[in-house]
PDB file of C-alpha atoms in Angstrom:
ATOM      1  CA  UNK P   1     -53.104 101.585  70.211  1.00  0.00           C
ATOM      2  CA  UNK P   2     -53.306 103.498  66.771  1.00  0.00           C
ATOM      3  CA  UNK P   3     -50.483 106.112  68.195  1.00  0.00           C
ATOM      4  CA  UNK P   4     -47.799 103.273  68.455  1.00  0.00           C
ATOM      5  CA  UNK P   5     -48.874 101.486  65.158  1.00  0.00           C
ATOM      6  CA  UNK P   6     -48.566 104.289  62.906  1.00  0.00           C
ATOM      7  CA  UNK P   7     -44.498 105.143  64.702  1.00  0.00           C
ATOM      8  CA  UNK P   8     -44.528 101.526  64.540  1.00  0.00           C
ATOM      9  CA  UNK P   9     -44.826 101.563  60.751  1.00  0.00           C
ATOM     10  CA  UNK P  10     -42.736 105.122  60.241  1.00  0.00           C
ATOM     11  CA  UNK P  11     -39.387 103.615  62.203  1.00  0.00           C
ATOM     12  CA  UNK P  12     -39.428 100.734  59.717  1.00  0.00           C
ATOM     13  CA  UNK P  13     -40.126 102.613  56.579  1.00  0.00           C
ATOM     14  CA  UNK P  14     -36.987 104.118  55.827  1.00  0.00           C
ATOM     15  CA  UNK P  15     -35.041 100.435  56.201  1.00  0.00           C
ATOM     16  CA  UNK P  16     -37.949  99.290  53.588  1.00  0.00           C
ATOM     17  CA  UNK P  17     -38.058 101.958  51.138  1.00  0.00           C
ATOM     18  CA  UNK P  18     -34.214 100.876  51.625  1.00  0.00           C
ATOM     19  CA  UNK P  19     -34.245  97.054  51.044  1.00  0.00           C
ATOM     20  CA  UNK P  20     -35.872  97.790  47.840  1.00  0.00           C
ATOM     21  CA  UNK P  21     -33.106  99.988  46.788  1.00  0.00           C
ATOM     22  CA  UNK P  22     -30.680  97.742  47.376  1.00  0.00           C
ATOM     23  CA  UNK P  23     -32.775  94.452  45.733  1.00  0.00           C
ATOM     24  CA  UNK P  24     -33.690  97.615  42.082  1.00  0.00           C
ATOM     25  CA  UNK P  25     -30.075  98.195  42.016  1.00  0.00           C
ATOM     26  CA  UNK P  26     -29.298  94.618  43.161  1.00  0.00           C
ATOM     27  CA  UNK P  27     -31.708  93.452  39.549  1.00  0.00           C
ATOM     28  CA  UNK P  28     -29.927  96.303  37.382  1.00  0.00           C
ATOM     29  CA  UNK P  29     -26.031  94.734  38.108  1.00  0.00           C
ATOM     30  CA  UNK P  30     -27.322  91.060  37.349  1.00  0.00           C
ATOM     31  CA  UNK P  31     -28.714  91.323  33.905  1.00  0.00           C
ATOM     32  CA  UNK P  32     -27.393  88.480  32.068  1.00  0.00           C
ATOM     33  CA  UNK P  33     -25.498  89.928  29.498  1.00  0.00           C
ATOM     34  CA  UNK P  34     -23.330  91.893  32.382  1.00  0.00           C
ATOM     35  CA  UNK P  35     -22.725  89.040  34.239  1.00  0.00           C
ATOM     36  CA  UNK P  36     -18.954  87.853  33.853  1.00  0.00           C
ATOM     37  CA  UNK P  37     -19.866  84.328  33.075  1.00  0.00           C
ATOM     38  CA  UNK P  38     -21.876  85.220  30.021  1.00  0.00           C
ATOM     39  CA  UNK P  39     -19.331  87.499  29.166  1.00  0.00           C
ATOM     40  CA  UNK P  40     -16.708  85.101  28.353  1.00  0.00           C
ATOM     41  CA  UNK P  41     -19.517  82.465  27.131  1.00  0.00           C
ATOM     42  CA  UNK P  42     -20.367  84.838  24.915  1.00  0.00           C
ATOM     43  CA  UNK P  43     -16.925  85.459  23.703  1.00  0.00           C
ATOM     44  CA  UNK P  44     -15.432  81.935  23.595  1.00  0.00           C
ATOM     45  CA  UNK P  45     -18.460  81.794  20.559  1.00  0.00           C
ATOM     46  CA  UNK P  46     -18.609  84.209  18.783  1.00  0.00           C
ATOM     47  CA  UNK P  47     -14.749  84.846  19.336  1.00  0.00           C
ATOM     48  CA  UNK P  48     -12.746  81.642  18.826  1.00  0.00           C
ATOM     49  CA  UNK P  49     -15.934  79.861  17.259  1.00  0.00           C
ATOM     50  CA  UNK P  50     -16.369  79.408  13.086  1.00  0.00           C
ATOM     51  CA  UNK P  51     -19.717  79.627  11.560  1.00  0.00           C
ATOM     52  CA  UNK P  52     -19.009  77.758   7.997  1.00  0.00           C
ATOM     53  CA  UNK P  53     -15.347  76.361   8.629  1.00  0.00           C
ATOM     54  CA  UNK P  54     -14.887  73.666  11.713  1.00  0.00           C
ATOM     55  CA  UNK P  55     -11.484  74.098  13.399  1.00  0.00           C
ATOM     56  CA  UNK P  56     -10.090  71.476  16.266  1.00  0.00           C
ATOM     57  CA  UNK P  57      -8.240  74.119  17.399  1.00  0.00           C
ATOM     58  CA  UNK P  58      -9.321  77.386  17.005  1.00  0.00           C
ATOM     59  CA  UNK P  59      -6.689  80.629  17.589  1.00  0.00           C
ATOM     60  CA  UNK P  60      -7.889  84.109  18.571  1.00  0.00           C
ATOM     61  CA  UNK P  61      -7.670  86.641  15.820  1.00  0.00           C
ATOM     62  CA  UNK P  62      -7.417  90.180  15.607  1.00  0.00           C
ATOM     63  CA  UNK P  63      -6.052  93.036  12.988  1.00  0.00           C
ATOM     64  CA  UNK P  64      -2.004  93.795  14.599  1.00  0.00           C
ATOM     65  CA  UNK P  65      -1.795  96.990  12.816  1.00  0.00           C
ATOM     66  CA  UNK P  66      -4.166 100.446  11.318  1.00  0.00           C
ATOM     67  CA  UNK P  67      -6.325  99.173   9.403  1.00  0.00           C
ATOM     68  CA  UNK P  68      -7.412 100.943   5.485  1.00  0.00           C
ATOM     69  CA  UNK P  69     -10.384 100.379   4.031  1.00  0.00           C
ATOM     70  CA  UNK P  70     -10.956  99.889   0.255  1.00  0.00           C
ATOM     71  CA  UNK P  71     -14.590 100.545  -0.710  1.00  0.00           C
ATOM     72  CA  UNK P  72     -16.661  99.997  -4.239  1.00  0.00           C
ATOM     73  CA  UNK P  73     -19.919 100.412  -5.348  1.00  0.00           C
ATOM     74  CA  UNK P  74     -22.074  99.012  -9.062  1.00  0.00           C
ATOM     75  CA  UNK P  75     -25.049  99.012  -7.307  1.00  0.00           C
ATOM     76  CA  UNK P  76     -27.415 101.635  -5.423  1.00  0.00           C
ATOM     77  CA  UNK P  77     -26.426 104.949  -3.858  1.00  0.00           C
ATOM     78  CA  UNK P  78     -22.816 105.042  -3.846  1.00  0.00           C
ATOM     79  CA  UNK P  79     -22.511 108.181  -1.623  1.00  0.00           C
ATOM     80  CA  UNK P  80     -25.531 107.346   0.924  1.00  0.00           C
ATOM     81  CA  UNK P  81     -23.067 103.750   1.457  1.00  0.00           C
ATOM     82  CA  UNK P  82     -20.198 105.076   1.856  1.00  0.00           C
ATOM     83  CA  UNK P  83     -21.633 107.129   4.768  1.00  0.00           C
ATOM     84  CA  UNK P  84     -22.918 104.467   6.139  1.00  0.00           C
ATOM     85  CA  UNK P  85     -19.538 103.056   6.240  1.00  0.00           C
ATOM     86  CA  UNK P  86     -18.032 105.109   7.356  1.00  0.00           C
ATOM     87  CA  UNK P  87     -20.275 106.293  10.560  1.00  0.00           C
ATOM     88  CA  UNK P  88     -19.817 102.410  10.662  1.00  0.00           C
ATOM     89  CA  UNK P  89     -15.471 101.998  10.494  1.00  0.00           C
ATOM     90  CA  UNK P  90     -15.451 105.424  13.579  1.00  0.00           C
ATOM     91  CA  UNK P  91     -17.564 103.561  15.379  1.00  0.00           C
ATOM     92  CA  UNK P  92     -15.552 100.382  15.738  1.00  0.00           C
ATOM     93  CA  UNK P  93     -12.233 102.364  15.705  1.00  0.00           C
ATOM     94  CA  UNK P  94     -12.896 104.414  18.699  1.00  0.00           C
ATOM     95  CA  UNK P  95     -15.028 101.165  20.502  1.00  0.00           C
ATOM     96  CA  UNK P  96     -11.491  98.521  19.389  1.00  0.00           C
ATOM     97  CA  UNK P  97      -8.870 101.507  19.797  1.00  0.00           C
ATOM     98  CA  UNK P  98      -7.526 100.325  16.251  1.00  0.00           C
ATOM     99  CA  UNK P  99      -7.399 103.047  14.018  1.00  0.00           C
ATOM    100  CA  UNK P 100      -9.663 102.542  10.449  1.00  0.00           C
ATOM    101  CA  UNK P 101      -9.695 105.146   7.451  1.00  0.00           C
ATOM    102  CA  UNK P 102      -9.865 104.673   3.474  1.00  0.00           C
ATOM    103  CA  UNK P 103      -8.063 104.342   1.328  1.00  0.00           C
ATOM    104  CA  UNK P 104      -8.684 104.612  -2.864  1.00  0.00           C
ATOM    105  CA  UNK P 105      -6.204 101.907  -3.483  1.00  0.00           C
ATOM    106  CA  UNK P 106      -6.759  98.243  -3.056  1.00  0.00           C
ATOM    107  CA  UNK P 107      -3.618  97.173  -3.122  1.00  0.00           C
ATOM    108  CA  UNK P 108      -3.148  99.150  -0.199  1.00  0.00           C
ATOM    109  CA  UNK P 109      -6.353  98.218   1.222  1.00  0.00           C
ATOM    110  CA  UNK P 110      -6.539  95.959   4.059  1.00  0.00           C
ATOM    111  CA  UNK P 111     -10.459  94.992   3.480  1.00  0.00           C
ATOM    112  CA  UNK P 112     -12.198  95.648   0.402  1.00  0.00           C
ATOM    113  CA  UNK P 113     -15.988  95.614   0.584  1.00  0.00           C
ATOM    114  CA  UNK P 114     -17.895  95.832  -1.954  1.00  0.00           C
ATOM    115  CA  UNK P 115     -20.968  96.841  -2.959  1.00  0.00           C
ATOM    116  CA  UNK P 116     -22.811  95.271  -6.142  1.00  0.00           C
ATOM    117  CA  UNK P 117     -26.324  92.774  -7.173  1.00  0.00           C
ATOM    118  CA  UNK P 118     -26.829  89.427  -6.672  1.00  0.00           C
ATOM    119  CA  UNK P 119     -26.847  88.330 -10.066  1.00  0.00           C
ATOM    120  CA  UNK P 120     -23.057  89.923 -10.226  1.00  0.00           C
ATOM    121  CA  UNK P 121     -22.486  88.330  -6.158  1.00  0.00           C
ATOM    122  CA  UNK P 122     -20.308  84.872  -7.725  1.00  0.00           C
ATOM    123  CA  UNK P 123     -18.282  86.907 -10.579  1.00  0.00           C
ATOM    124  CA  UNK P 124     -16.881  89.097  -7.322  1.00  0.00           C
ATOM    125  CA  UNK P 125     -15.878  86.545  -4.744  1.00  0.00           C
ATOM    126  CA  UNK P 126     -14.159  84.264  -7.908  1.00  0.00           C
ATOM    127  CA  UNK P 127     -12.586  88.408  -8.461  1.00  0.00           C
ATOM    128  CA  UNK P 128     -11.509  89.324  -4.833  1.00  0.00           C
ATOM    129  CA  UNK P 129     -11.968  86.019  -2.444  1.00  0.00           C
ATOM    130  CA  UNK P 130     -11.541  82.811  -5.196  1.00  0.00           C
ATOM    131  CA  UNK P 131     -12.946  79.774  -5.863  1.00  0.00           C
ATOM    132  CA  UNK P 132     -16.889  80.196  -5.876  1.00  0.00           C
ATOM    133  CA  UNK P 133     -16.934  76.667  -4.439  1.00  0.00           C
ATOM    134  CA  UNK P 134     -14.803  76.479  -1.241  1.00  0.00           C
ATOM    135  CA  UNK P 135     -17.221  79.075   0.142  1.00  0.00           C
ATOM    136  CA  UNK P 136     -20.476  77.985  -1.313  1.00  0.00           C
ATOM    137  CA  UNK P 137     -22.339  77.204   2.008  1.00  0.00           C
ATOM    138  CA  UNK P 138     -21.887  80.767   3.088  1.00  0.00           C
ATOM    139  CA  UNK P 139     -23.285  81.978  -0.820  1.00  0.00           C
ATOM    140  CA  UNK P 140     -26.617  79.665  -0.590  1.00  0.00           C
ATOM    141  CA  UNK P 141     -27.033  80.857   3.115  1.00  0.00           C
ATOM    142  CA  UNK P 142     -25.718  83.896   3.467  1.00  0.00           C
ATOM    143  CA  UNK P 143     -27.352  87.302   2.952  1.00  0.00           C
ATOM    144  CA  UNK P 144     -23.688  88.923   2.836  1.00  0.00           C
ATOM    145  CA  UNK P 145     -20.482  87.278   2.980  1.00  0.00           C
ATOM    146  CA  UNK P 146     -17.470  88.500   4.768  1.00  0.00           C
ATOM    147  CA  UNK P 147     -14.049  86.443   4.245  1.00  0.00           C
ATOM    148  CA  UNK P 148     -10.463  87.164   5.864  1.00  0.00           C
ATOM    149  CA  UNK P 149      -7.831  85.450   6.051  1.00  0.00           C
ATOM    150  CA  UNK P 150      -4.460  85.322   8.517  1.00  0.00           C
ATOM    151  CA  UNK P 151      -1.126  85.017   8.336  1.00  0.00           C
ATOM    152  CA  UNK P 152       0.768  82.142  11.002  1.00  0.00           C
ATOM    153  CA  UNK P 153       0.647  84.316  14.422  1.00  0.00           C
ATOM    154  CA  UNK P 154      -3.766  84.920  13.998  1.00  0.00           C
ATOM    155  CA  UNK P 155      -3.386  88.019  12.924  1.00  0.00           C
ATOM    156  CA  UNK P 156      -5.711  88.930  10.336  1.00  0.00           C
ATOM    157  CA  UNK P 157      -4.302  90.522   6.975  1.00  0.00           C
ATOM    158  CA  UNK P 158      -6.542  90.776   4.664  1.00  0.00           C
ATOM    159  CA  UNK P 159     -10.863  91.334   4.308  1.00  0.00           C
ATOM    160  CA  UNK P 160     -13.161  90.692   1.641  1.00  0.00           C
ATOM    161  CA  UNK P 161     -16.739  92.177   2.342  1.00  0.00           C
ATOM    162  CA  UNK P 162     -19.401  91.397  -0.714  1.00  0.00           C
ATOM    163  CA  UNK P 163     -22.812  93.030   0.137  1.00  0.00           C
ATOM    164  CA  UNK P 164     -25.655  92.311  -3.542  1.00  0.00           C
ATOM    165  CA  UNK P 165     -27.661  95.483  -2.259  1.00  0.00           C
ATOM    166  CA  UNK P 166     -30.694  93.968  -3.739  1.00  0.00           C
ATOM    167  CA  UNK P 167     -31.073  90.536  -2.763  1.00  0.00           C
ATOM    168  CA  UNK P 168     -29.798  92.744   1.184  1.00  0.00           C
ATOM    169  CA  UNK P 169     -33.023  95.050   0.507  1.00  0.00           C
ATOM    170  CA  UNK P 170     -35.373  92.443  -0.190  1.00  0.00           C
ATOM    171  CA  UNK P 171     -34.611  90.675   2.981  1.00  0.00           C
ATOM    172  CA  UNK P 172     -34.105  94.626   4.852  1.00  0.00           C
ATOM    173  CA  UNK P 173     -30.854  93.536   5.727  1.00  0.00           C
ATOM    174  CA  UNK P 174     -29.036  96.108   4.058  1.00  0.00           C
ATOM    175  CA  UNK P 175     -28.013  98.181   7.362  1.00  0.00           C
ATOM    176  CA  UNK P 176     -27.633  94.693   8.996  1.00  0.00           C
ATOM    177  CA  UNK P 177     -24.754  93.865   6.312  1.00  0.00           C
ATOM    178  CA  UNK P 178     -22.618  96.975   6.609  1.00  0.00           C
ATOM    179  CA  UNK P 179     -23.084  96.790  10.895  1.00  0.00           C
ATOM    180  CA  UNK P 180     -22.322  92.767  11.279  1.00  0.00           C
ATOM    181  CA  UNK P 181     -19.682  92.304   8.399  1.00  0.00           C
ATOM    182  CA  UNK P 182     -16.980  94.609   9.204  1.00  0.00           C
ATOM    183  CA  UNK P 183     -18.116  94.164  12.921  1.00  0.00           C
ATOM    184  CA  UNK P 184     -16.896  89.994  12.394  1.00  0.00           C
ATOM    185  CA  UNK P 185     -13.911  91.016  10.373  1.00  0.00           C
ATOM    186  CA  UNK P 186     -12.399  92.683  13.367  1.00  0.00           C
ATOM    187  CA  UNK P 187     -11.966  89.204  14.635  1.00  0.00           C
ATOM    188  CA  UNK P 188     -15.398  88.510  16.007  1.00  0.00           C
ATOM    189  CA  UNK P 189     -16.439  86.246  12.988  1.00  0.00           C
ATOM    190  CA  UNK P 190     -19.109  83.370  14.485  1.00  0.00           C
ATOM    191  CA  UNK P 191     -23.016  84.105  15.187  1.00  0.00           C
ATOM    192  CA  UNK P 192     -25.123  81.902  17.461  1.00  0.00           C
ATOM    193  CA  UNK P 193     -27.999  82.095  18.826  1.00  0.00           C
ATOM    194  CA  UNK P 194     -27.030  81.304  22.119  1.00  0.00           C
ATOM    195  CA  UNK P 195     -25.758  85.078  21.866  1.00  0.00           C
ATOM    196  CA  UNK P 196     -27.721  87.751  23.669  1.00  0.00           C
ATOM    197  CA  UNK P 197     -28.447  90.387  22.632  1.00  0.00           C
ATOM    198  CA  UNK P 198     -26.203  90.619  19.656  1.00  0.00           C
ATOM    199  CA  UNK P 199     -25.630  91.611  16.295  1.00  0.00           C
ATOM    200  CA  UNK P 200     -24.431  88.300  16.179  1.00  0.00           C
ATOM    201  CA  UNK P 201     -27.489  85.651  16.782  1.00  0.00           C
ATOM    202  CA  UNK P 202     -28.985  85.252  13.804  1.00  0.00           C
ATOM    203  CA  UNK P 203     -32.853  85.138  15.312  1.00  0.00           C
ATOM    204  CA  UNK P 204     -32.701  88.428  16.951  1.00  0.00           C
ATOM    205  CA  UNK P 205     -33.848  91.972  15.830  1.00  0.00           C
ATOM    206  CA  UNK P 206     -30.639  93.428  16.707  1.00  0.00           C
ATOM    207  CA  UNK P 207     -29.562  95.400  13.342  1.00  0.00           C
ATOM    208  CA  UNK P 208     -26.536  97.673  15.786  1.00  0.00           C
ATOM    209  CA  UNK P 209     -24.666  96.735  17.540  1.00  0.00           C
ATOM    210  CA  UNK P 210     -25.594  95.946  21.012  1.00  0.00           C
ATOM    211  CA  UNK P 211     -24.315  96.535  24.564  1.00  0.00           C
ATOM    212  CA  UNK P 212     -23.054  93.231  24.822  1.00  0.00           C
ATOM    213  CA  UNK P 213     -20.961  93.667  21.272  1.00  0.00           C
ATOM    214  CA  UNK P 214     -19.740  96.301  22.534  1.00  0.00           C
ATOM    215  CA  UNK P 215     -18.252  94.586  25.667  1.00  0.00           C
ATOM    216  CA  UNK P 216     -16.679  91.887  23.179  1.00  0.00           C
ATOM    217  CA  UNK P 217     -15.153  93.896  20.762  1.00  0.00           C
ATOM    218  CA  UNK P 218     -13.643  96.054  24.406  1.00  0.00           C
ATOM    219  CA  UNK P 219     -12.201  92.229  25.210  1.00  0.00           C
ATOM    220  CA  UNK P 220     -11.067  91.281  21.768  1.00  0.00           C
ATOM    221  CA  UNK P 221      -8.899  94.173  22.067  1.00  0.00           C
ATOM    222  CA  UNK P 222      -7.704  94.147  25.376  1.00  0.00           C
ATOM    223  CA  UNK P 223      -3.784  94.188  25.867  1.00  0.00           C
ATOM    224  CA  UNK P 224      -4.103  90.658  28.015  1.00  0.00           C
ATOM    225  CA  UNK P 225      -5.507  88.907  24.937  1.00  0.00           C
ATOM    226  CA  UNK P 226      -3.031  88.471  21.648  1.00  0.00           C
ATOM    227  CA  UNK P 227      -3.409  86.884  18.775  1.00  0.00           C
ATOM    228  CA  UNK P 228      -3.112  82.857  18.296  1.00  0.00           C
ATOM    229  CA  UNK P 229      -4.234  82.369  21.676  1.00  0.00           C
ATOM    230  CA  UNK P 230      -6.424  78.696  22.334  1.00  0.00           C
ATOM    231  CA  UNK P 231      -9.237  78.211  23.750  1.00  0.00           C
ATOM    232  CA  UNK P 232      -7.925  77.495  27.249  1.00  0.00           C
ATOM    233  CA  UNK P 233      -5.276  80.922  26.968  1.00  0.00           C
ATOM    234  CA  UNK P 234      -8.159  82.697  26.548  1.00  0.00           C
ATOM    235  CA  UNK P 235     -10.139  81.225  29.192  1.00  0.00           C
ATOM    236  CA  UNK P 236      -7.346  81.731  31.601  1.00  0.00           C
ATOM    237  CA  UNK P 237      -6.430  85.529  30.535  1.00  0.00           C
ATOM    238  CA  UNK P 238      -9.731  86.531  30.484  1.00  0.00           C
ATOM    239  CA  UNK P 239     -10.629  87.632  34.430  1.00  0.00           C
ATOM    240  CA  UNK P 240      -7.696  90.313  33.911  1.00  0.00           C
ATOM    241  CA  UNK P 241      -9.647  91.443  30.267  1.00  0.00           C
ATOM    242  CA  UNK P 242     -13.587  91.575  32.862  1.00  0.00           C
ATOM    243  CA  UNK P 243     -11.266  93.153  35.500  1.00  0.00           C
ATOM    244  CA  UNK P 244     -10.384  95.919  33.352  1.00  0.00           C
ATOM    245  CA  UNK P 245     -13.358  96.139  31.585  1.00  0.00           C
ATOM    246  CA  UNK P 246     -15.267  96.578  35.522  1.00  0.00           C
ATOM    247  CA  UNK P 247     -12.435  99.423  36.872  1.00  0.00           C
ATOM    248  CA  UNK P 248     -13.268 101.377  33.331  1.00  0.00           C
ATOM    249  CA  UNK P 249     -16.889 101.250  33.623  1.00  0.00           C
ATOM    250  CA  UNK P 250     -17.145  99.475  29.905  1.00  0.00           C
ATOM    251  CA  UNK P 251     -19.764  96.500  31.465  1.00  0.00           C
ATOM    252  CA  UNK P 252     -21.731  98.495  33.784  1.00  0.00           C
ATOM    253  CA  UNK P 253     -22.207 101.629  31.769  1.00  0.00           C
ATOM    254  CA  UNK P 254     -22.021  99.714  28.006  1.00  0.00           C
ATOM    255  CA  UNK P 255     -25.740 100.396  27.152  1.00  0.00           C
ATOM    256  CA  UNK P 256     -24.974 104.214  27.159  1.00  0.00           C
ATOM    257  CA  UNK P 257     -21.592 103.565  25.750  1.00  0.00           C
ATOM    258  CA  UNK P 258     -22.420 101.857  22.502  1.00  0.00           C
ATOM    259  CA  UNK P 259     -24.657 104.600  21.217  1.00  0.00           C
ATOM    260  CA  UNK P 260     -21.669 107.503  21.186  1.00  0.00           C
ATOM    261  CA  UNK P 261     -20.850 108.070  17.396  1.00  0.00           C
ATOM    262  CA  UNK P 262     -22.618 105.072  16.682  1.00  0.00           C
ATOM    263  CA  UNK P 263     -24.729 104.327  13.228  1.00  0.00           C
ATOM    264  CA  UNK P 264     -28.406 103.711  15.172  1.00  0.00           C
ATOM    265  CA  UNK P 265     -27.447 107.680  16.443  1.00  0.00           C
ATOM    266  CA  UNK P 266     -26.544 109.138  13.173  1.00  0.00           C
ATOM    267  CA  UNK P 267     -29.591 107.787  10.856  1.00  0.00           C
ATOM    268  CA  UNK P 268     -32.301 108.485  13.725  1.00  0.00           C
ATOM    269  CA  UNK P 269     -33.132 104.739  15.620  1.00  0.00           C
TER     270      UNK P 269
END
């Protein structure tokens, strides 16, 4: 009797193990940020909504030409700041496929990145952006500032990032500013607490690009999308975007691929 019971248990054991493995695999595949519906929902929130400027008819924005970056610092360790920018720019270029490089001339730059002190930030806004009163809410609430302009085709043509080094350090957000602001000026301008894990979530602890951020950047520069698309047009095209991301393994392998050439790897976190 005992022998028969033992044989029956041994016979069904492989099947139990197989079911367990299948369930385990299914659980891994169903990480919330990896599901198609969640990726599309997150993309619409981050790419087509605006944190400080409401729009009744939001459109997709992104760069269509190689990006030149002008860097200037009048506070803190300028060489360290440039090194951090270099790593982050290379990381974003690797993910998006958009060439990004430095230029010594402000007039040739698409993105101007200014490291300064908190007490001069409004002067820097007047110099590089315009009237501070037009972005007063951002000045009052944000640790660092990012501002961009688009042309009639919804292509980003210019962006300015101002980082008050002393204030950012006081808030322990210097690295966050470098990572988030540059990423946002590529065409992901909104913050949302509904999107997680992400540097675009103000209540999250993410300093570096998350796997979901990697996917959103990949999606933004997909050939199936173009500047000027409405929410409806973006949603209609998004299944093709997702199909490509699955085919390339970018969704399934985002957790490892986002670390390649990343700032996180550079600083050793």
